[in-house]
Structures are given as structure tokens and as C-alpha cells.
CSV table of C-alpha atoms in Angstrom, one decimal:
chain,number,residue,atom,x,y,z
A,1,GLY,CA,9.3,21.0,4.3
A,2,ASN,CA,12.3,20.9,1.9
A,3,GLY,CA,13.1,17.3,2.7
A,4,VAL,CA,15.9,18.3,5.1
A,5,VAL,CA,13.7,19.0,8.1
A,6,ALA,CA,12.7,15.7,9.9
A,7,LEU,CA,9.2,14.7,9.1
A,8,ASP,CA,6.7,15.3,11.9
A,9,ILE,CA,4.8,12.0,12.2
A,10,ARG,CA,2.0,11.3,14.7
A,11,VAL,CA,0.0,8.1,14.7
A,12,PHE,CA,-3.5,7.6,15.9
A,13,LYS,CA,-4.8,4.0,16.4
A,14,LEU,CA,-8.5,4.2,15.6
A,15,PRO,CA,-11.0,1.6,16.6
A,16,LEU,CA,-12.7,-0.6,14.0
A,17,PRO,CA,-16.0,-1.5,15.6
A,18,GLY,CA,-17.5,-4.6,14.0
A,19,LEU,CA,-14.6,-5.5,11.7
A,20,GLY,CA,-12.8,-8.0,13.8
A,21,ILE,CA,-9.4,-6.2,13.4
A,22,GLU,CA,-8.1,-4.3,16.4
A,23,SER,CA,-7.4,-0.9,14.9
A,24,VAL,CA,-6.2,1.0,11.9
A,25,ASN,CA,-3.2,3.4,11.9
A,26,VAL,CA,-4.0,6.9,10.9
A,27,TYR,CA,-1.0,9.2,10.5
A,28,LEU,CA,-0.6,13.0,10.7
A,29,VAL,CA,2.5,13.7,8.6
A,30,ASP,CA,3.4,17.4,8.3
A,31,ASN,CA,-0.2,18.3,8.9
A,32,ILE,CA,-1.6,15.9,6.2
A,33,LEU,CA,-3.7,12.9,7.3
A,34,VAL,CA,-2.6,9.5,5.8
A,35,ASP,CA,-5.7,7.4,5.8
A,36,VAL,CA,-8.7,8.5,7.9
A,37,GLY,CA,-10.5,5.5,9.4
A,38,LEU,CA,-13.9,4.0,9.5
A,39,TYR,CA,-17.3,5.7,9.1
A,40,SER,CA,-18.4,5.8,12.7
A,41,ALA,CA,-18.9,8.4,15.4
A,42,ARG,CA,-16.7,6.6,17.8
A,43,THR,CA,-13.8,6.6,15.2
A,44,LEU,CA,-14.3,10.3,14.5
A,45,HIS,CA,-14.3,11.0,18.3
A,46,VAL,CA,-11.0,9.1,18.9
A,47,LEU,CA,-9.4,10.9,15.9
A,48,VAL,CA,-10.6,14.4,17.0
A,49,ARG,CA,-9.4,13.8,20.5
A,50,GLY,CA,-6.1,12.4,19.4
A,51,LEU,CA,-5.5,15.4,17.1
A,52,ARG,CA,-6.5,17.8,19.8
A,53,ALA,CA,-4.1,16.2,22.3
A,54,SER,CA,-1.3,16.9,19.9
A,55,GLY,CA,-2.4,20.5,19.5
A,56,VAL,CA,-4.3,20.2,16.2
A,57,ASN,CA,-8.0,21.0,15.6
A,58,VAL,CA,-9.4,18.5,13.1
A,59,CYS,CA,-10.3,21.2,10.5
A,60,ASP,CA,-6.8,22.8,10.7
A,61,VAL,CA,-5.5,19.7,8.9
A,62,GLU,CA,-4.3,20.7,5.4
A,63,GLY,CA,-5.5,17.6,3.6
A,64,ALA,CA,-6.0,13.8,3.6
A,65,VAL,CA,-4.5,11.2,1.4
A,66,VAL,CA,-5.9,7.6,1.4
A,67,THR,CA,-3.6,4.6,0.6
A,68,HIS,CA,-6.5,2.4,-0.7
A,69,PHE,CA,-10.2,2.3,-0.9
A,70,HIS,CA,-11.0,-0.2,1.9
A,71,VAL,CA,-13.6,0.8,4.5
A,72,ASP,CA,-11.1,1.0,7.4
A,73,HIS,CA,-8.9,3.5,5.6
A,74,LEU,CA,-11.4,5.5,3.5
A,75,SER,CA,-15.0,5.5,4.7
A,76,LEU,CA,-14.7,8.4,7.2
A,77,LEU,CA,-13.5,10.7,4.5
A,78,PRO,CA,-16.8,12.2,3.2
A,79,LEU,CA,-17.8,13.2,6.7
A,80,LEU,CA,-14.4,14.9,7.2
A,81,LEU,CA,-14.7,16.7,3.8
A,82,ASP,CA,-18.2,17.9,4.7
A,83,MET,CA,-17.0,19.2,8.1
A,84,CYS,CA,-13.7,20.7,7.0
A,85,GLY,CA,-13.6,21.0,3.3
A,86,PHE,CA,-9.9,20.2,3.0
A,87,GLU,CA,-8.2,18.6,0.0
A,88,ALA,CA,-8.4,14.9,-0.5
A,89,TYR,CA,-6.3,12.5,-2.6
A,90,MET,CA,-6.0,8.8,-3.5
A,91,GLY,CA,-4.4,6.6,-6.1
A,92,TRP,CA,-6.1,7.1,-9.5
A,93,ARG,CA,-7.0,3.4,-10.0
A,94,ASP,CA,-8.7,3.1,-6.7
A,95,LEU,CA,-10.4,6.4,-7.3
A,96,ASN,CA,-11.8,4.9,-10.6
A,97,VAL,CA,-13.1,2.0,-8.6
A,98,ILE,CA,-15.0,4.4,-6.3
A,99,ARG,CA,-16.3,6.5,-9.2
A,100,ARG,CA,-17.6,3.5,-11.1
A,101,GLY,CA,-19.0,2.1,-7.8
A,102,ALA,CA,-17.3,0.0,-5.1
A,103,VAL,CA,-20.4,-2.1,-4.7
A,104,GLU,CA,-20.2,-2.9,-8.5
A,105,PHE,CA,-16.5,-3.8,-8.0
A,106,VAL,CA,-17.4,-6.3,-5.2
A,107,LYS,CA,-20.1,-7.7,-7.4
A,108,GLY,CA,-17.6,-8.1,-10.2
A,109,VAL,CA,-15.3,-10.0,-7.8
A,110,LEU,CA,-18.2,-12.3,-6.8
A,111,GLU,CA,-18.9,-13.0,-10.5
A,112,VAL,CA,-15.3,-14.2,-10.9
A,113,TYR,CA,-15.9,-16.4,-7.8
A,114,ARG,CA,-19.1,-17.8,-9.4
A,115,LEU,CA,-17.2,-18.7,-12.5
A,116,ASN,CA,-14.7,-20.5,-10.2
A,117,GLY,CA,-17.3,-22.8,-8.7
A,118,VAL,CA,-18.4,-21.0,-5.6
A,119,PRO,CA,-22.0,-22.2,-4.8
A,120,VAL,CA,-24.7,-19.5,-5.1
A,121,GLU,CA,-25.8,-19.8,-1.4
A,122,GLU,CA,-22.2,-19.3,-0.3
A,123,LEU,CA,-21.9,-16.2,-2.6
A,124,GLU,CA,-25.0,-14.7,-1.1
A,125,LEU,CA,-23.7,-15.3,2.4
A,126,ILE,CA,-20.4,-13.6,1.7
A,127,THR,CA,-21.9,-10.7,-0.3
A,128,ASP,CA,-24.1,-9.5,2.5
A,129,LEU,CA,-21.4,-9.5,5.1
A,130,HIS,CA,-18.6,-8.0,3.0
A,131,PRO,CA,-17.4,-4.7,4.6
A,132,ILE,CA,-18.1,-2.6,1.5
A,133,MET,CA,-21.7,-4.0,1.4
A,134,LYS,CA,-22.1,-3.0,5.1
A,135,PHE,CA,-21.1,0.5,4.1
A,136,ARG,CA,-22.8,0.6,0.8
A,137,ASP,CA,-24.5,3.9,1.4
A,138,VAL,CA,-21.2,5.6,2.1
A,139,TYR,CA,-19.7,4.2,-1.1
A,140,ALA,CA,-22.7,4.5,-3.4
A,141,VAL,CA,-23.8,8.0,-2.4
A,142,MET,CA,-21.3,10.0,-0.3
A,143,LEU,CA,-18.0,8.8,-1.8
A,144,ARG,CA,-19.0,8.4,-5.4
A,145,ASP,CA,-18.8,12.1,-6.1
A,146,ALA,CA,-16.7,13.3,-3.2
A,147,PRO,CA,-14.1,15.9,-4.4
A,148,ILE,CA,-11.1,13.5,-4.3
A,149,LYS,CA,-8.1,14.1,-6.6
A,150,PRO,CA,-6.2,11.3,-8.3
A,151,LEU,CA,-2.6,10.6,-7.6
A,152,ARG,CA,0.0,9.0,-9.9
A,153,ASP,CA,3.4,7.6,-9.5
A,154,GLY,CA,5.9,10.4,-8.8
A,155,ASP,CA,3.3,13.0,-7.6
A,156,ARG,CA,4.4,14.9,-4.5
A,157,LEU,CA,2.5,16.0,-1.4
A,158,ALA,CA,3.3,17.8,1.9
A,159,GLY,CA,5.3,20.5,0.2
A,160,GLY,CA,7.3,18.0,-1.8
A,161,SER,CA,8.4,15.9,1.1
A,162,LEU,CA,6.2,12.9,0.2
A,163,ARG,CA,6.5,11.1,-3.1
A,164,VAL,CA,3.7,8.9,-4.4
A,165,LEU,CA,4.5,5.3,-5.3
A,166,GLU,CA,1.9,3.2,-7.0
A,167,VAL,CA,1.9,-0.3,-5.3
A,168,PRO,CA,-1.0,-2.1,-6.9
A,169,GLY,CA,-1.9,-5.6,-5.5
A,170,HIS,CA,-3.8,-5.4,-2.2
A,171,THR,CA,-6.2,-3.2,-4.2
A,172,PRO,CA,-5.9,-2.2,-7.8
A,173,GLY,CA,-4.8,1.3,-6.9
A,174,SER,CA,-3.0,1.0,-3.6
A,175,ILE,CA,-0.3,3.7,-3.1
A,176,ALA,CA,2.6,4.2,-0.7
A,177,LEU,CA,4.1,7.6,0.3
A,178,VAL,CA,7.8,7.9,0.5
A,179,ASN,CA,10.2,10.4,2.1
A,180,ASP,CA,13.4,9.7,0.2
A,181,TYR,CA,15.5,11.8,2.5
A,182,GLU,CA,14.7,9.9,5.6
A,183,GLY,CA,14.0,6.5,4.0
A,184,VAL,CA,10.5,6.4,5.5
A,185,ALA,CA,7.4,5.1,3.7
A,186,PHE,CA,3.7,5.0,4.6
A,187,VAL,CA,2.7,1.7,3.0
A,188,GLY,CA,-1.0,1.2,3.8
A,189,ASP,CA,-1.8,-2.5,3.8
A,190,THR,CA,0.9,-3.4,1.2
A,191,LEU,CA,3.4,-4.3,4.0
A,192,ILE,CA,2.2,-5.4,7.5
A,193,ASP,CA,4.2,-7.0,10.2
A,194,GLY,CA,3.0,-10.5,11.1
A,195,ILE,CA,-0.1,-10.4,8.8
A,196,THR,CA,-0.1,-11.3,5.1
A,197,PRO,CA,-2.1,-8.6,3.2
A,198,HIS,CA,-4.9,-10.1,1.1
A,199,VAL,CA,-4.8,-10.0,-2.6
A,200,VAL,CA,-8.1,-11.0,-4.3
A,201,ALA,CA,-8.9,-11.8,-7.9
A,202,HIS,CA,-10.8,-8.9,-9.6
A,203,ARG,CA,-11.4,-7.6,-13.1
A,204,GLU,CA,-9.3,-4.4,-12.9
A,205,SER,CA,-6.1,-6.2,-13.7
A,206,GLN,CA,-4.8,-9.2,-15.7
A,207,ASP,CA,-2.9,-10.5,-12.7
A,208,PRO,CA,-3.4,-8.9,-9.3
A,209,LEU,CA,-1.0,-11.2,-7.5
A,210,GLY,CA,1.7,-10.5,-10.2
A,211,GLU,CA,1.2,-6.7,-9.5
A,212,HIS,CA,1.5,-7.2,-5.8
A,213,LEU,CA,4.7,-9.2,-6.1
A,214,SER,CA,6.1,-6.4,-8.4
A,215,SER,CA,5.1,-3.8,-5.8
A,216,LEU,CA,6.8,-5.8,-3.0
A,217,ARG,CA,10.0,-6.2,-5.0
A,218,ARG,CA,9.9,-2.5,-5.8
A,219,LEU,CA,9.6,-1.6,-2.1
A,220,ALA,CA,12.4,-4.1,-1.3
A,221,SER,CA,14.8,-2.4,-3.7
A,222,MET,CA,14.3,1.0,-2.2
A,223,LYS,CA,16.6,0.9,0.9
A,224,LEU,CA,13.9,2.1,3.2
A,225,LYS,CA,14.7,2.5,6.9
A,226,THR,CA,11.2,2.3,8.2
A,227,ALA,CA,7.7,1.5,6.9
A,228,HIS,CA,4.6,2.8,8.6
A,229,PRO,CA,1.8,0.3,7.9
A,230,GLY,CA,-2.0,0.5,8.0
A,231,HIS,CA,-2.1,-1.9,11.0
A,232,ARG,CA,0.2,-2.9,13.8
A,233,SER,CA,3.7,-1.5,14.5
A,234,PRO,CA,6.3,0.2,12.3
A,235,ILE,CA,8.4,-2.1,10.3
A,236,GLY,CA,12.1,-1.7,11.0
A,237,ASP,CA,13.5,-3.4,7.9
A,238,PRO,CA,10.9,-3.0,5.1
A,239,ALA,CA,13.0,-4.8,2.5
A,240,VAL,CA,13.3,-7.9,4.6
A,241,ARG,CA,9.5,-7.9,5.3
A,242,ALA,CA,8.7,-7.3,1.6
A,243,LEU,CA,10.9,-10.3,0.5
A,244,GLU,CA,9.4,-12.5,3.2
A,245,LEU,CA,6.0,-11.7,1.7
A,246,VAL,CA,7.3,-12.5,-1.8
A,247,ARG,CA,8.6,-15.9,-0.5
A,248,PHE,CA,5.3,-16.6,1.3
A,249,HIS,CA,3.4,-16.2,-2.0
A,250,GLU,CA,5.9,-18.3,-3.9
A,251,ASP,CA,5.4,-21.1,-1.3
A,252,ARG,CA,1.6,-20.7,-1.7
A,253,LEU,CA,1.9,-20.9,-5.5
A,254,ASN,CA,3.8,-24.2,-5.1
A,255,GLU,CA,1.2,-25.5,-2.7
A,256,ILE,CA,-1.6,-24.6,-5.1
A,257,LEU,CA,0.2,-26.0,-8.1
A,258,GLY,CA,0.4,-29.3,-6.1
A,259,LEU,CA,-3.3,-29.3,-5.6
A,260,ILE,CA,-4.1,-29.0,-9.3
A,261,LYS,CA,-1.4,-31.5,-10.4
A,262,GLY,CA,-3.5,-34.6,-9.7
A,263,ARG,CA,-6.7,-33.5,-11.3
A,264,PRO,CA,-8.4,-30.3,-12.6
A,265,ARG,CA,-10.1,-28.4,-9.8
A,266,THR,CA,-12.3,-25.3,-9.5
A,267,GLY,CA,-10.9,-22.2,-7.7
A,268,TYR,CA,-13.5,-23.0,-4.9
A,269,GLU,CA,-12.1,-26.5,-4.5
A,270,VAL,CA,-8.5,-25.1,-4.4
A,271,ALA,CA,-9.5,-22.5,-1.7
A,272,ARG,CA,-10.9,-25.3,0.4
A,273,GLY,CA,-7.8,-27.4,0.0
A,274,VAL,CA,-5.2,-24.8,0.9
A,275,LYS,CA,-3.7,-24.9,4.4
A,276,TRP,CA,-4.6,-21.3,5.4
A,277,ARG,CA,-2.9,-20.1,8.6
A,278,VAL,CA,-6.1,-19.9,10.6
A,279,ARG,CA,-7.5,-21.3,13.8
A,280,TYR,CA,-10.5,-23.0,12.2
A,281,GLU,CA,-10.7,-26.8,11.9
A,282,SER,CA,-12.9,-26.9,8.8
A,283,TRP,CA,-14.2,-24.7,6.0
A,284,ASP,CA,-17.6,-24.6,7.6
A,285,GLN,CA,-16.2,-22.8,10.6
A,286,TYR,CA,-14.8,-20.0,8.5
A,287,PRO,CA,-16.7,-16.7,8.9
A,288,PRO,CA,-18.1,-15.4,5.6
A,289,VAL,CA,-15.6,-12.5,5.3
A,290,GLU,CA,-12.6,-14.9,5.8
A,291,ARG,CA,-14.1,-17.1,3.0
A,292,PHE,CA,-14.3,-14.1,0.7
A,293,PHE,CA,-10.6,-13.5,1.1
A,294,ALA,CA,-9.5,-17.1,1.0
A,295,ILE,CA,-11.4,-17.8,-2.2
A,296,GLY,CA,-10.2,-14.5,-3.8
A,297,GLU,CA,-6.6,-15.3,-2.7
A,298,ALA,CA,-6.7,-18.8,-4.2
A,299,ILE,CA,-8.1,-17.6,-7.5
A,300,ALA,CA,-5.4,-14.8,-7.7
A,301,HIS,CA,-2.7,-17.4,-7.2
A,302,LEU,CA,-4.3,-19.6,-10.0
A,303,ILE,CA,-4.4,-16.6,-12.4
A,304,HIS,CA,-0.7,-15.9,-11.6
A,305,LEU,CA,0.3,-19.6,-12.3
A,306,ARG,CA,-1.4,-19.2,-15.6
A,307,GLU,CA,0.5,-15.9,-16.3
A,308,LEU,CA,3.7,-17.8,-15.5
A,309,GLY,CA,2.7,-20.4,-18.1
A,310,ILE,CA,2.6,-23.3,-15.6
A,311,ALA,CA,-1.2,-23.7,-15.3
A,312,ASP,CA,-4.3,-23.2,-17.3
A,313,TYR,CA,-8.1,-23.8,-17.2
A,314,HIS,CA,-10.8,-25.2,-19.3
A,315,GLU,CA,-14.5,-24.5,-18.9
A,316,GLU,CA,-16.8,-27.3,-17.9
A,317,LYS,CA,-20.6,-26.5,-17.6
A,318,GLY,CA,-19.8,-22.8,-17.3
A,319,VAL,CA,-17.3,-23.3,-14.5
A,320,MET,CA,-13.5,-22.9,-14.8
A,321,LYS,CA,-11.4,-26.0,-14.0
A,322,TRP,CA,-7.7,-25.3,-13.3
A,323,TYR,CA,-4.9,-27.8,-14.1
A,324,ALA,CA,-1.1,-27.9,-14.1
A,325,LEU,CA,0.7,-27.8,-17.4
A,326,ASN,CA,3.4,-30.4,-17.7
A,327,PRO,CA,6.9,-28.8,-17.7
């Protein structure tokens, strides 16, 4: 449309069998899919049935745009492309991760973890159960050379009614899609109600948490009326939620600074010392995937403290020890 006609938005809550999250939101916006769901027959069936109930055959969709490269948003895409042959798009930085290999990306993250003191047996445990490792064939074979086009900040889709916003942080190349006329954005996992999106340390960026905080501040400055997230319900005041998340990370930065004030600690020790908002009594009760995110999140905060000039590390027997710098 020309931005004056109201956007036609339909949402399909697709199941995520085996991932421990209830569902992912897939949107049909002016006949373009925003995110596509998980590689599974059950997911595809729910999507096809949902589309059909709203009068659309799956292959009549004009195209698909993916907000970020995680399994619950992207992995069904190669099957849809083979069935239907429509156009597909994603943020250029996440597309680079896919082209170079998502499995290699995860291995690079785990190498950062190893340098931060995570024991080898724990690394092996979290590697095998990481969602991308579970779908390694989809990533290594089907997605690697799928015909996906890169998107950059300011690109437009859906006849111009959706503007691409790069919001790196949750992944290196996360994007949001904004309709300026209506003040509506599709934000993937950058903003979610009641859940704090994960940010893990990785090698694609100097400071992933710093990027995420900038993305949140950018969204907060945009006077959006509604944000449609990758999970849960629409967000009625996106700026308020974005700033809540910024404050949440500022509190966590302070908590982590406190943990390294007394004595230098590894990222692994810091991760075990943080009071994560979880139902587990002790670290041993954490499922491996939760450990992956907790460790990555702790290290991302340590890196940001270093970028802010209030912490640093030294190496001791090949492991990084983080400490607070005296003001």
C-alpha cells in the first residue's frame, strides 16, 4: 500500500515442539510473512491451516522476511522456498552468519566461553543441546545457500509500507520492520513483554550488549504505538518496554560490577554468581540451554563494562579474569 491504507496484519501462533517455549508469532502483513517458524511438519501444518482459514494459500504469499536467524524464526524457510519459490529476506549481518555457517558461529561463541573459564565437560553438554546444533542439517545444508536477500537499514518492503530498521543485539543482525504511518513495528525478539531477550557474547561485534542497548534506545525514541513481538502479546507502549529493558541491563551491569569488585573472577564464575530470575535453586539444576544463555549474557555484560571503561581482564593460565577498575 501507499502507507495510507491500514496494514492488514494477521498473526499465527506456531508451536515450538521440543524448545520449551510455548509458541512463536508468525505474521502475515500485506501478504508478506514476517518470520516463518520452526522446521517441523507440525509447524508447517499449523501455518498452512491458519493461512487457509484467512483465505490465503501458502504459496500465494508474496514473500517472507525473517527478523533474525534463530531456529524458531527461520528454520522452516528452506522448506517454504522449495515448495513455493517466493522471495525471502533477512538482515545482512545475520545472513552473513548463515552463509559462513551458523554451526561455526555457535562454535565461536563456545570458544569465547572456554576462554572465560567454562569447563570442557560443561561446554560439551551445552553444545549438543543448543537449538542450532539440533537443526544443524537445516543450517549447514539447506539454509547455507538458500536464495535469501540481504536487508539494510532504510530498505523498504510490502510496496514501501514497511521500513527496515537494523536492531543488532539479540543477534548480530536482528531487524525490525516499521510502518511509520501507523506507528507499528514488528520487532522479532528485540522487545518482548515479560521476558528479557537474551544477548550473548560472540565474535561478530565488539560489544553485543552495547549494540542491544543502542537498539532499545533507538526503538524508544520512535514514538511507536504498537510493537508486534516474536513471542507473547502485542506491546502497547513500546518505548516504555524498551526503556524498562535498558534499566534491567543497567541493574545487571551494576550487580556484575559488584561481583568482580572483591576479586577477579572468570566469566563462568560471574554467571554462576548472578541472581538470574529463574526457578532453579542451584546452577546444577539449570538445563544446558539455560546455562548457554546465562553464561553468554554474563560475558556480554562484562565486555560492556570494559567498553564503558569500568572493568578489564587479565589472562591467567589461558583464562580471562575480570576485575573492576577503581573509579
